[in-house]
XYZ file of C-alpha atoms in Angstrom:
657
model
C -8.175 -29.545 -5.674
C -9.590 -32.256 -8.042
C -12.392 -34.362 -6.687
C -11.827 -38.084 -6.161
C -13.135 -40.458 -8.847
C -16.541 -41.800 -8.227
C -15.341 -45.348 -8.443
C -12.669 -44.916 -5.853
C -13.004 -47.201 -2.762
C -14.667 -45.506 0.259
C -12.119 -43.814 2.501
C -12.709 -43.988 6.318
C -14.825 -41.074 7.434
C -12.617 -38.022 8.216
C -13.087 -36.323 11.510
C -15.423 -33.269 10.994
C -13.837 -29.879 11.409
C -14.918 -28.098 14.431
C -17.548 -25.432 13.506
C -16.172 -21.881 13.473
C -17.452 -20.451 16.646
C -16.350 -17.005 15.805
C -18.208 -17.131 12.528
C -21.277 -18.561 14.225
C -21.332 -15.665 16.632
C -20.879 -13.132 13.880
C -23.910 -14.540 12.166
C -26.034 -14.214 15.322
C -24.742 -10.450 15.546
C -25.912 -9.837 11.912
C -29.336 -11.248 12.555
C -29.674 -8.781 15.437
C -28.055 -5.700 13.740
C -29.748 -2.479 13.001
C -31.994 -2.506 16.136
C -33.157 -6.097 15.528
C -33.985 -5.622 11.912
C -30.997 -7.688 10.838
C -28.932 -7.591 7.683
C -28.644 -10.627 5.259
C -24.930 -9.884 4.455
C -22.087 -7.835 5.834
C -18.884 -6.713 4.273
C -15.732 -6.505 6.039
C -12.990 -4.866 3.972
C -9.259 -4.623 4.937
C -9.415 -0.802 5.480
C -9.759 1.212 8.713
C -11.398 4.696 8.947
C -8.353 6.149 7.063
C -8.377 3.568 4.244
C -5.038 2.367 5.321
C -3.499 -0.599 3.445
C -2.009 -1.770 6.863
C -4.521 -0.794 9.651
C -3.557 -0.624 13.311
C -4.088 -3.858 15.258
C -7.342 -2.537 16.843
C -8.965 -2.119 13.368
C -7.684 -5.268 11.641
C -11.305 -6.637 11.471
C -11.078 -8.562 8.306
C -7.982 -10.493 9.631
C -9.913 -11.298 12.960
C -12.960 -12.573 11.345
C -11.303 -14.717 8.558
C -7.836 -15.579 9.921
C -6.258 -14.239 6.644
C -3.545 -11.725 7.310
C -2.574 -10.604 3.861
C -2.672 -6.775 3.231
C -5.552 -6.953 0.678
C -8.881 -8.666 0.858
C -12.637 -8.287 1.416
C -14.833 -10.606 3.310
C -18.545 -11.189 2.842
C -20.668 -12.954 5.356
C -24.135 -14.183 4.793
C -26.349 -16.785 6.638
C -24.717 -19.569 4.744
C -21.639 -18.257 2.941
C -18.298 -16.928 4.257
C -16.118 -15.697 1.413
C -12.902 -13.831 0.970
C -11.842 -11.889 -2.159
C -8.187 -11.471 -2.664
C -5.737 -10.980 -5.562
C -3.077 -13.235 -7.077
C -0.505 -12.258 -4.695
C -2.357 -13.970 -1.892
C -4.048 -17.132 -3.401
C -1.574 -19.586 -1.897
C -1.570 -17.792 1.407
C -5.339 -17.570 1.617
C -5.660 -21.270 0.747
C -3.456 -21.998 3.757
C -5.094 -19.643 6.238
C -8.749 -19.954 5.659
C -10.805 -22.440 7.487
C -13.074 -25.143 5.886
C -16.208 -23.025 6.153
C -14.652 -20.230 4.026
C -14.597 -19.890 0.222
C -11.659 -18.233 -1.558
C -12.715 -15.900 -4.417
C -9.786 -15.439 -6.720
C -10.195 -11.786 -7.555
C -8.850 -10.746 -10.979
C -9.382 -14.210 -12.611
C -12.027 -14.498 -15.397
C -14.629 -16.424 -13.413
C -14.499 -14.372 -10.215
C -17.212 -11.788 -9.866
C -16.853 -8.381 -8.238
C -18.130 -8.220 -4.601
C -21.114 -6.050 -5.525
C -22.137 -8.200 -8.505
C -21.945 -11.303 -6.381
C -24.199 -9.761 -3.759
C -26.547 -8.444 -6.302
C -26.782 -11.871 -8.107
C -26.910 -14.252 -4.967
C -28.955 -12.518 -2.343
C -32.770 -12.740 -2.382
C -35.018 -9.781 -3.357
C -35.267 -7.156 -0.616
C -31.951 -8.336 1.079
C -30.269 -5.753 3.238
C -26.487 -5.538 3.036
C -24.762 -3.994 5.990
C -21.587 -2.023 6.068
C -19.619 -0.007 8.562
C -19.658 3.385 6.813
C -16.381 4.470 8.464
C -14.316 1.733 6.549
C -15.707 2.238 3.073
C -14.941 5.149 0.830
C -17.573 7.517 -0.607
C -16.726 6.189 -4.115
C -16.995 2.464 -3.060
C -20.156 2.796 -0.936
C -22.188 4.704 -3.559
C -21.131 2.360 -6.244
C -22.208 -0.520 -4.104
C -25.711 1.278 -3.269
C -26.411 1.828 -6.888
C -25.616 -1.780 -7.929
C -27.695 -3.223 -4.988
C -30.639 -0.794 -5.693
C -30.643 -1.982 -9.351
C -31.102 -5.591 -8.108
C -33.831 -4.818 -5.608
C -31.483 -4.926 -2.501
C -30.526 -2.207 -0.148
C -27.318 -0.905 1.605
C -27.623 -0.446 5.260
C -24.805 1.642 7.040
C -24.782 0.505 10.577
C -23.800 2.504 13.429
C -21.862 -0.135 15.203
C -19.535 -2.539 13.414
C -20.752 -6.111 14.365
C -17.260 -7.528 14.219
C -16.558 -5.433 17.262
C -19.435 -7.181 19.129
C -17.749 -10.634 18.956
C -14.140 -9.528 19.173
C -13.100 -10.509 22.670
C -9.764 -9.025 23.729
C -9.762 -6.402 20.882
C -6.533 -4.359 21.214
C -6.743 -0.880 22.503
C -5.918 2.015 20.251
C -2.193 2.669 20.149
C -0.801 5.563 22.221
C 2.693 6.032 21.006
C 4.136 9.572 21.022
C 4.448 11.564 17.790
C 7.941 12.901 16.602
C 8.787 15.791 14.359
C 10.154 14.928 10.994
C 13.343 16.989 10.613
C 13.308 19.791 8.047
C 16.489 18.348 6.832
C 14.658 15.467 5.214
C 11.226 17.185 4.966
C 12.487 20.022 2.785
C 9.413 22.167 3.191
C 7.906 23.733 6.378
C 4.308 23.029 7.504
C 3.388 26.555 6.992
C 4.725 26.516 3.453
C 2.761 23.318 2.765
C -0.441 24.935 4.072
C 0.181 28.083 2.113
C 0.589 26.060 -1.035
C -2.800 24.377 -0.456
C -4.950 27.482 0.309
C -5.082 28.838 -3.233
C -6.266 25.489 -4.327
C -9.229 25.568 -1.856
C -10.022 29.053 -3.246
C -9.924 27.890 -6.808
C -12.169 24.996 -5.836
C -14.653 27.071 -3.869
C -14.035 25.039 -0.872
C -14.163 26.329 2.630
C -12.236 23.428 4.113
C -10.167 20.485 2.926
C -10.399 17.084 4.886
C -7.159 15.230 4.896
C -8.072 11.603 6.093
C -5.336 9.274 4.885
C -2.713 8.779 7.628
C 0.263 9.177 5.425
C -1.115 12.374 3.948
C -1.711 13.809 7.422
C 1.891 12.932 8.474
C 3.331 14.458 5.351
C 1.329 17.650 5.618
C 2.195 18.281 9.285
C 5.818 17.019 9.110
C 5.164 14.592 11.843
C 5.688 10.685 12.110
C 4.287 8.214 14.642
C 4.279 4.511 15.458
C 0.565 3.567 15.509
C 0.792 1.270 12.562
C 3.579 -1.469 12.227
C 6.032 -0.785 9.447
C 4.362 2.574 8.655
C 5.541 5.704 10.566
C 2.028 7.087 10.850
C -0.457 8.002 13.548
C -4.269 7.722 13.895
C -5.487 11.312 12.952
C -7.300 13.636 10.635
C -6.367 16.963 9.319
C -8.556 19.929 8.216
C -7.132 23.002 6.337
C -9.171 26.204 5.808
C -8.324 29.626 4.467
C -7.660 30.951 8.028
C -6.140 27.955 9.757
C -5.666 24.211 10.123
C -6.277 21.557 12.724
C -4.942 18.236 13.538
C -7.337 15.807 15.161
C -5.233 13.323 17.328
C -5.182 11.773 20.747
C -3.666 14.630 22.757
C -1.594 12.092 24.786
C 0.568 11.526 21.852
C 1.496 15.221 21.437
C 4.902 15.871 23.201
C 5.894 19.418 24.064
C 8.279 19.418 21.037
C 5.460 18.400 18.751
C 3.015 20.992 20.375
C 5.604 23.759 19.784
C 6.214 22.616 16.091
C 2.463 22.784 15.279
C 1.837 25.981 17.121
C 4.613 27.662 15.062
C 2.822 26.765 11.959
C -0.647 27.954 13.310
C -2.062 24.324 13.620
C -4.636 23.842 16.242
C -4.526 20.338 18.144
C -8.108 19.078 18.683
C -9.368 15.657 20.026
C -9.428 12.875 17.404
C -13.181 12.125 18.169
C -14.246 15.730 17.583
C -13.837 15.619 13.854
C -17.346 14.392 13.208
C -18.938 17.188 15.251
C -16.781 19.791 13.512
C -17.779 18.368 10.088
C -21.357 18.538 11.046
C -20.939 22.249 12.342
C -19.193 23.350 9.195
C -21.664 21.662 6.921
C -24.688 23.146 8.986
C -23.036 26.602 8.476
C -22.865 26.065 4.688
C -19.155 25.480 4.355
C -18.154 23.747 1.272
C -16.069 20.652 2.399
C -13.531 19.187 -0.047
C -13.576 15.467 0.168
C -11.619 12.902 -1.894
C -14.355 10.308 -2.679
C -11.524 7.682 -3.065
C -10.121 8.362 0.320
C -12.701 9.916 2.611
C -15.111 7.605 4.492
C -18.790 7.264 3.598
C -19.750 8.193 7.230
C -18.160 11.515 6.878
C -19.984 12.458 3.805
C -23.278 11.104 5.241
C -22.724 13.197 8.414
C -22.098 16.261 6.369
C -25.110 15.926 4.179
C -27.465 15.219 7.154
C -26.259 18.251 9.121
C -26.633 20.433 6.082
C -30.182 19.050 5.361
C -31.165 19.534 8.972
C -29.977 23.222 8.900
C -31.700 23.774 5.660
C -34.898 22.381 6.902
C -34.688 24.464 10.062
C -34.141 27.579 7.955
C -37.072 26.549 5.750
C -39.429 26.306 8.673
C -38.307 29.657 9.978
C -39.062 31.196 6.636
C -42.399 29.619 6.434
C -43.308 31.110 9.708
C -42.050 34.551 8.578
C -44.427 34.582 5.553
C -47.777 36.363 5.336
C -51.095 34.903 4.714
C -50.893 35.046 0.984
C -47.477 33.112 1.117
C -45.404 36.186 0.240
C -42.007 36.607 2.011
C -42.251 38.951 5.099
C -38.721 40.096 4.114
C -36.168 39.718 1.484
C -34.773 36.279 1.120
C -31.071 35.834 2.020
C -28.797 35.423 -0.932
C -27.140 32.158 -1.282
C -27.039 28.937 -3.219
C -29.593 26.781 -1.091
C -33.195 26.093 -2.133
C -35.697 26.461 0.609
C -35.635 23.413 2.800
C -32.739 21.906 0.834
C -28.943 21.977 1.709
C -26.596 23.993 -0.237
C -23.638 22.041 -1.858
C -21.538 21.284 1.151
C -19.616 18.310 -0.224
C -17.098 19.037 -3.210
C -15.868 15.625 -4.390
C -12.524 15.742 -6.098
C -8.969 14.158 -5.550
C -7.000 15.333 -2.567
C -4.390 17.847 -3.581
C -2.039 16.342 -0.812
C -1.859 13.034 -2.676
C -0.005 14.437 -5.588
C 2.037 16.867 -3.721
C 3.382 14.105 -1.424
C 4.188 11.837 -4.450
C 6.357 14.373 -6.071
C 9.502 14.440 -3.934
C 11.294 17.766 -3.222
C 15.197 17.840 -3.432
C 15.573 17.221 0.439
C 13.197 14.194 0.329
C 15.175 12.755 -2.588
C 18.570 13.304 -0.796
C 17.039 11.529 2.222
C 15.942 8.576 -0.031
C 19.377 8.380 -1.463
C 21.028 8.450 1.904
C 18.531 5.757 3.180
C 19.652 3.453 0.181
C 23.269 4.005 0.911
C 22.732 2.831 4.516
C 20.628 -0.038 3.346
C 23.225 -0.968 0.869
C 25.830 -1.258 3.529
C 23.591 -3.366 5.670
C 22.738 -5.617 2.777
C 26.349 -6.081 1.837
C 27.301 -7.090 5.322
C 24.362 -9.442 5.554
C 24.799 -11.117 2.177
C 28.543 -11.640 2.961
C 27.617 -13.381 6.162
C 24.843 -15.378 4.554
C 26.909 -16.771 1.818
C 29.716 -17.529 4.139
C 27.439 -19.318 6.638
C 25.723 -21.516 3.819
C 29.119 -22.315 2.152
C 30.323 -23.633 5.670
C 27.574 -26.416 5.440
C 25.243 -24.887 7.773
C 21.478 -24.194 7.089
C 19.415 -21.337 8.247
C 15.757 -21.034 8.755
C 13.772 -18.258 6.999
C 13.144 -16.716 10.319
C 16.772 -16.596 11.221
C 17.460 -14.992 7.816
C 14.888 -12.273 8.589
C 16.316 -11.727 12.097
C 19.930 -11.455 10.917
C 19.032 -8.936 8.114
C 16.921 -6.779 10.365
C 19.873 -6.776 12.944
C 22.263 -5.447 10.174
C 19.811 -2.766 9.283
C 19.109 -1.808 13.041
C 22.974 -1.176 13.273
C 22.642 1.662 10.785
C 22.204 5.254 11.819
C 18.575 6.472 11.825
C 17.040 3.018 11.534
C 13.385 3.063 12.816
C 11.874 -0.315 11.893
C 11.335 -2.536 8.786
C 9.146 -0.905 6.058
C 7.011 -4.105 5.793
C 7.288 -7.677 7.112
C 10.321 -9.392 5.498
C 9.392 -11.983 2.773
C 12.169 -14.661 3.145
C 10.711 -17.447 0.900
C 12.863 -20.620 0.558
C 12.017 -22.932 -2.408
C 8.176 -23.253 -2.803
C 7.596 -20.526 -0.240
C 9.019 -18.145 -2.726
C 6.015 -18.752 -4.795
C 3.706 -17.221 -2.134
C 4.114 -13.626 -3.249
C 3.638 -12.077 0.032
C 4.844 -14.853 2.264
C 5.886 -14.440 5.774
C 7.861 -16.939 7.638
C 6.784 -18.148 11.056
C 8.774 -19.998 13.790
C 8.057 -23.709 13.839
C 6.555 -23.908 10.310
C 9.211 -22.042 8.227
C 11.595 -23.806 5.844
C 15.437 -24.011 5.968
C 17.938 -22.515 3.434
C 21.047 -24.430 2.436
C 23.118 -24.802 -0.717
C 20.338 -26.484 -2.554
C 17.637 -23.735 -2.006
C 16.498 -20.922 -4.091
C 15.715 -17.945 -1.853
C 13.402 -15.007 -2.585
C 14.261 -12.205 -0.185
C 11.983 -9.073 -0.277
C 12.630 -6.481 2.508
C 12.909 -2.877 3.304
C 13.522 -0.423 6.053
C 12.281 2.868 7.478
C 15.076 5.287 8.319
C 14.744 8.801 9.629
C 15.765 10.110 6.200
C 13.785 7.750 3.855
C 12.233 4.407 3.014
C 13.665 1.280 1.248
C 12.304 -1.724 -0.485
C 14.298 -4.326 -2.328
C 14.115 -7.881 -3.634
C 16.901 -10.256 -4.466
C 16.653 -13.913 -5.415
C 19.778 -16.137 -4.851
C 20.993 -19.677 -4.833
C 23.876 -20.844 -2.738
C 24.714 -23.898 -4.855
C 23.833 -24.841 -8.317
C 20.532 -23.574 -9.716
C 18.681 -25.537 -12.392
C 18.880 -24.351 -15.825
C 15.109 -23.697 -15.754
C 15.601 -21.477 -12.710
C 18.392 -19.599 -14.375
C 16.293 -19.134 -17.593
C 13.336 -17.799 -15.736
C 15.597 -15.509 -13.540
C 17.242 -14.073 -16.782
C 13.916 -13.319 -18.402
C 12.834 -11.507 -15.281
C 16.126 -9.625 -15.223
C 15.620 -8.771 -18.967
C 12.254 -7.343 -17.921
C 13.760 -5.257 -15.120
C 16.384 -3.898 -17.589
C 13.808 -3.137 -20.168
C 11.883 -0.843 -17.749
C 14.937 0.625 -16.134
C 16.231 1.782 -19.494
C 12.914 2.935 -20.820
C 12.373 6.545 -22.069
C 8.875 7.743 -22.289
C 7.149 11.137 -23.048
C 5.578 13.255 -20.294
C 2.059 12.446 -19.654
C 2.636 8.690 -19.895
C 0.881 6.504 -17.198
C 2.501 3.549 -15.586
C 0.145 1.199 -17.219
C 1.587 2.212 -20.611
C 5.140 0.921 -19.747
C 4.245 -2.132 -17.635
C 4.409 -4.325 -20.815
C 8.260 -3.549 -21.053
C 8.872 -5.598 -17.862
C 6.519 -8.479 -18.954
C 7.684 -8.865 -22.557
C 10.624 -11.350 -22.090
C 8.459 -13.510 -19.845
C 5.485 -13.447 -22.268
C 7.816 -14.562 -25.151
C 8.034 -17.875 -22.980
C 4.378 -18.032 -22.259
C 5.086 -16.855 -18.613
C 3.631 -14.011 -16.502
C 3.262 -12.820 -12.912
C -0.003 -11.855 -10.993
C 1.039 -8.565 -9.520
C 1.884 -5.045 -10.638
C 5.376 -4.065 -11.739
C 5.768 -1.035 -9.674
C 4.298 1.088 -6.878
C 4.950 4.457 -5.546
C 7.056 4.731 -2.406
C 6.833 7.441 0.380
C 9.824 9.406 1.796
C 10.205 8.149 5.207
C 6.621 7.118 4.997
C 4.602 4.294 3.784
C 6.341 1.740 1.507
C 3.316 1.809 -0.896
C 1.791 5.081 -1.970
C -0.072 6.454 -4.786
C -1.485 7.731 -6.981
C 1.005 6.372 -9.583
C 1.579 2.699 -10.216
C 3.189 0.549 -13.088
C 0.741 -2.234 -13.669
C -2.013 -3.445 -16.116
C -4.522 -1.355 -14.174
C -5.661 0.584 -17.407
C -8.098 2.796 -15.389
C -5.102 4.392 -13.552
C -4.201 7.104 -15.901
C -2.019 9.160 -13.515
C 1.157 10.151 -15.352
C 4.663 9.334 -14.032
C 5.781 12.720 -12.905
C 9.325 13.954 -12.614
C 10.666 13.231 -9.006
C 8.127 10.484 -8.307
C 9.596 7.486 -6.673
C 8.503 3.882 -7.974
C 9.603 0.359 -7.682
C 10.710 -1.907 -10.711
C 9.888 -5.541 -9.636
C 9.038 -8.161 -12.280
C 8.777 -11.708 -11.134
C 8.030 -15.258 -11.913
C 6.434 -17.840 -9.489
C 5.874 -21.664 -10.047
C 3.402 -22.795 -7.479
C 4.890 -25.319 -5.008
C 8.418 -24.944 -6.583
C 10.151 -21.598 -6.382
C 9.736 -17.643 -6.774
C 11.787 -15.171 -8.486
C 11.694 -11.432 -8.125
C 14.177 -8.572 -8.780
C 13.175 -5.217 -7.255
C 14.962 -1.794 -7.313
C 13.560 1.603 -6.483
C 13.961 4.493 -8.893
C 13.302 8.140 -9.285
C 11.599 9.507 -12.399
C 14.091 11.970 -13.968
C 14.240 13.918 -17.251
C 16.023 11.895 -19.936
C 18.956 13.753 -21.874
C 17.203 13.131 -25.273
C 18.505 14.687 -28.478
C 15.078 16.216 -29.387
C 12.031 17.465 -27.567
C 9.162 16.413 -29.934
C 6.317 18.908 -29.557
C 8.220 20.687 -26.739
C 7.627 17.722 -24.452
C 9.971 16.423 -21.859
C 11.003 12.761 -21.948
C 11.436 10.876 -18.735
C 13.549 7.822 -17.491
C 14.541 5.798 -14.390
C 17.318 6.927 -12.041
C 18.094 3.916 -9.633
C 18.100 4.360 -5.901
C 18.628 0.692 -4.875
C 22.314 -0.335 -4.175
C 22.799 -3.977 -4.040
C 24.341 -6.669 -6.293
C 22.236 -8.949 -8.413
C 23.536 -12.564 -8.037
C 25.561 -13.506 -11.091
C 25.318 -17.156 -10.416
C 21.662 -16.940 -11.315
C 22.090 -15.108 -14.766
C 22.218 -17.206 -17.908
C 24.633 -14.850 -19.774
C 24.054 -16.490 -23.029
C 20.492 -15.303 -23.136
C 21.433 -11.603 -22.627
C 22.157 -9.183 -25.517
C 25.408 -7.000 -25.310
C 23.331 -4.066 -24.076
C 21.889 -6.059 -21.299
C 25.263 -7.298 -20.175
C 26.560 -3.776 -20.287
C 23.673 -2.707 -18.067
C 24.434 -5.438 -15.383
C 28.124 -4.390 -15.357
C 27.278 -0.618 -15.255
C 24.885 -1.226 -12.411
C 27.360 -3.351 -10.451
C 29.986 -0.653 -11.044
C 27.543 1.957 -9.549
C 27.129 -0.219 -6.467
C 30.731 -0.759 -5.883
C 31.555 2.981 -6.241
C 28.687 3.917 -3.997
C 29.108 1.319 -1.215
C 32.852 0.643 -1.039
C 33.917 4.062 0.585
C 31.421 3.139 3.462
C 33.002 -0.278 3.975
C 36.610 0.818 4.396
C 38.414 -1.451 6.863
C 35.890 -4.215 6.495
C 38.061 -6.495 4.430
C 35.710 -9.496 4.335
C 32.672 -7.363 3.193
C 34.870 -5.444 0.651
C 36.144 -8.737 -0.834
C 32.547 -10.124 -1.070
C 31.367 -6.789 -2.686
C 34.217 -6.689 -5.080
C 33.475 -10.275 -6.372
C 29.775 -9.676 -6.418
C 30.150 -6.651 -8.485
C 32.791 -7.852 -10.974
C 31.848 -7.816 -14.657
C 30.009 -10.614 -16.230
């Protein structure tokens, strides 16, 4: 916001905002942290101990302390600064939600420093920076420690998270029961998944693999839960060894069916809180523990190293006592890799093998995803038919009413579990808030003059969906149609792309942006993310975005989104999103023996023709729209037999341009 001119007449003094009592209490807790030594800064990330994008309510500490409820952000609090770092998806939302004592750091913009650089450059010499080591990855914590040390500061892992000390009424940990994910949709038994992992452990020289991400635990053990809204996962850890496997979870969640399912695969159920003691015991015994440094918490690694060092020191003391007066060994030394008094290598840092295995879908998972999109397409057709009819009758609907009506249509479908994320129904300027969520009492209404961005998805028993459509129920402006058509051209450009094996998503992101770039326009989010199979709507390791450090190739049978967009602040937002499967392209040649890949669409829903400026499209692009709409009609119309109104709407919505 621009400052007022110096010559402006004096305005009446504004009422001072009430001090942020929560922030004041938190600063007092920081001053007394670490046994009274205090810390000069504390970092509150979005993550929980499992590095979840969406933490359970009891672990949503960043949201509690800042009031910002977007899915990505990091808070830093010092004695005189409270700052939130978040990316371009959330700038407008953060501006609205942060109080006057907070500073928004627009991450990804040229003038915004990284968190560790800001701390290194702004804190005094000798400053202590506190973290909760359970909610920072090994990779992030060690990078931070190195940067702080170089600037004369220190990193202080705290045993107790100071946010918890000021969080009155903190929710209890969830206790919902687990459920078995049916083999019909899992496609591979738990025993087979474990058997596939064990040779990897042997090759790596690991005695145990730690599985700490909630979606990876759920996938590995063919279980689903309800601990995190919109994500069918449950608070847990997994450990895989050459001889067995263990699931660390609250035993109250384990139903008889789940217990039998795990026992059949030879999986032992252990208390959730016993993981750390087991990690220490394995490390003390010299077991090499495979940890993914980008996923496992710093606390787990530190506990393993401390236990191994203690065991090595104990062994060293015993050996010293066994030596003669001249220092010669009293007996032959044990063979092994440890140096006297030093721990053997008990932590093997490498990417989790579960991550990639989960991202490449098997035939049953792909069949489940296709079925989920058929169900979703039916629900969307019924909803959009109703929505257009309602607006055409002269009525207006709130964004919340639109969300509720769409969710009701999905809930009527077989196997519906819950939405896959909070629905984004952004009318007019709210559509420019990339991850907007409507709230009763403050939401906007939709009528025949409104451009509506609707991003939504569902969790079904068989698969996960995520779709965005942008629509107008009257006469959109020429500028809106032009922007929409450029977004559509980018979507088509990516959908029709063919690329050689080994290509990462960052190499094809430009295809979705080029039509917008030609107008001097762009968008502040990635073009595509991975999607789970009846799991989290966002998953890695793949992405399609200008994140050039992510060199993970797009592999056959990965599932991704294709969602270019354009957003004018305080005006409107546009996004077109389909999901697709990476499949082999039927190319005439195979240069160098390579396979070539392309997109096979999953999403089945018309793209509103009213928004398309046909004169801007090439003939190939027109043919693409018509072919896609023909695919939608042929897939959905058999499931809508007898519903004449919905069929008539679908027939018109999918008719040729």
